[in-house]
Amino acid sequence: MATARLDYIAPWWTFWLHNFPHFSFTFQLTDNTFRPEDASYQQALILFACVGVAGLCLSLLVLTVYLSCMCCCRQGEDEQVKRPSTCCLTWVAVITGLIVCSAVGVGFYGNSETNDGVYQLTYSLYNANHTLGGINNLVSGSMGSMERGLKQHLERLDEIFATRTDYVQALRFMQQMATNIVRQLTALPDLDRARVDLAAIADQTARVEYYRWLAYLLLLILDLVICLVTCLGLAKKSRWLLIIIMSAVLLSLVLGWASLGLGTATAVGTSDFCVSPDKFIVNQTKDFLSADVAHYYLFCSPNLPSPFQQSLTIYQRSLTTMQIQIQGLLQFSVPLFPTAERDLLGIQRLLNSTESNLHQLTAFLDCHGLHKDYLDALMGVCYDGVEGLLYLSLFSLMSAAALSALLCAILRAWKLIGIRDRDYDDIDEEDPFNPQARPLSYTPGRSNIHSFCSYNSSLGSEGVPAGPPHAANANAAPPAEYMNQSMLFGGNPRYENVPLIGRGSPPPSYSPSMRVTYLSMTDAQIRHFGTDFQV
């Protein structure tokens, strides 16, 4: 058996996974032979699936410890808290985003590989099912022709040849050969049970694979969306976006670790099958296939004789003998019994059809067709399928670790956004440099007050007479000492662009042209401004 496996060699990763220790729930080492119906083997696969549960618990523990440290180790209300540094947070978000994107790329490749392997498996199963169905149809068709069609013709010929004992004897001999053919066809293995099993396995596998592929595709898209929304939330400093991100990250963490557990258990179980698939198939088919028939199709070695050779040979010889008898009856009995020609030609057509079925049956029963389907199924499952599962497990591990770090970064960003909002709320509204300070209401009575700079535009030359003084209302309040801010700075009254008149502050420095203009003020302007500007 070992020398016959030159056409299939299990890949190294299946041996690597197969050699993992298999433990039951009592932590006793069990046999790693593929036995899905055995309780201890099922427990071993469940323990492999618990790897995802352990990873999820570890991630939640790390997040809990980080959140506890962040809540307990609050910094004081100093300048560093008011101006927190976000450089480390930015780098963590960038690095984790790149890792998640890389993991998504690995996941897309693994999902495609697994889907290709399962598709090759289902295609091989359907093809083998078609071959087995053809064998059953040919066997049942030949048996029906020998038992029903030939019997009707022989009964009518027996009445026609009643007076000729030699012809009747020939008919008895042909009936004996037909019975012999039916006996050999009955001796062939009933492959209808195998056909039904293959069809059910192929249908169920295709259905499960569709939902598995779709689930992984949605998980990959979810991770990509998380990366994009995280960048948007950190850029906008939006707390409601961070809430959505944290919920999506927690969901992706649970799904990622769950997929890791299921992928690991499936990869280990499939590897156990791929290391010794022949033994499992022989055990599963022993109820309706003999061991020599199973080995003939599983190995298809030139050294193994066909278990159907003897039955097919007897079938061929019996059919040839019947055709010789029909040729003799057509030659000698038709001139004497013309009415027998119709039934004799009917038997001849039936024998020709049966011979065609024999050739097709011989081709279908040959091991090469089914053995090729068997090898294609093994290649799809053990090479592409298990390899894809390993890539998907790597994706789950990378994405879960990166998303855990990303969640820590999001929690830190949440805290920094809260500090920023609190610092803005603590700003003194009376601070003259506060951009959020409430502007004073605009006073229409001050709209005609001119600043010193406004007079500069009208006093650019000494030769230009000054305009008449503004008419002042006797009941109006005296003009303000500084320019109305609502006309210059959009409503902030705390900024001035004229000297601080009457406050004891030194005047600012003026250019020579401004000083000439200042000294050339008219009497009307002096009466308007007072003596504060005189030197």
PDB file of C-alpha atoms in Angstrom, residues 7 25 30 32 70 114 138 147 158 167 269 303 312 361 372 374 425 452 461 500 521 526:
ATOM      1  CA  ASP A   7       0.436   9.876  -7.059  1.00  0.00           C
ATOM      2  CA  PHE A  25     -11.907  16.846  28.150  1.00  0.00           C
ATOM      3  CA  THR A  30      -6.070  10.458  22.463  1.00  0.00           C
ATOM      4  CA  ASN A  32      -5.102  11.477  16.295  1.00  0.00           C
ATOM      5  CA  MET A  70      -6.117  54.532  32.488  1.00  0.00           C
ATOM      6  CA  THR A 114     -10.317  27.662   0.687  1.00  0.00           C
ATOM      7  CA  LEU A 138     -26.223   0.641 -17.507  1.00  0.00           C
ATOM      8  CA  GLU A 147     -35.338 -10.117 -18.064  1.00  0.00           C
ATOM      9  CA  ASP A 158     -41.453 -20.667 -28.540  1.00  0.00           C
ATOM     10  CA  TYR A 167     -35.205 -24.540 -32.660  1.00  0.00           C
ATOM     11  CA  GLY A 269      -9.497  17.562  11.607  1.00  0.00           C
ATOM     12  CA  ASN A 303      -0.643  -4.743  -9.816  1.00  0.00           C
ATOM     13  CA  LEU A 312     -17.471  -8.854 -17.471  1.00  0.00           C
ATOM     14  CA  LEU A 361     -20.038  -0.354 -18.477  1.00  0.00           C
ATOM     15  CA  LYS A 372      -8.781  10.702 -10.845  1.00  0.00           C
ATOM     16  CA  TYR A 374     -10.599  10.896  -5.860  1.00  0.00           C
ATOM     17  CA  ASP A 425     -15.285  74.680  29.529  1.00  0.00           C
ATOM     18  CA  PHE A 452      -7.252 108.595  15.275  1.00  0.00           C
ATOM     19  CA  SER A 461      -1.725 117.216   4.010  1.00  0.00           C
ATOM     20  CA  LEU A 500      -4.880 104.548  25.748  1.00  0.00           C
ATOM     21  CA  MET A 521      -4.413 119.488  14.141  1.00  0.00           C
ATOM     22  CA  ILE A 526      -8.472 120.115  19.459  1.00  0.00           C
TER      23      ILE A 526
END
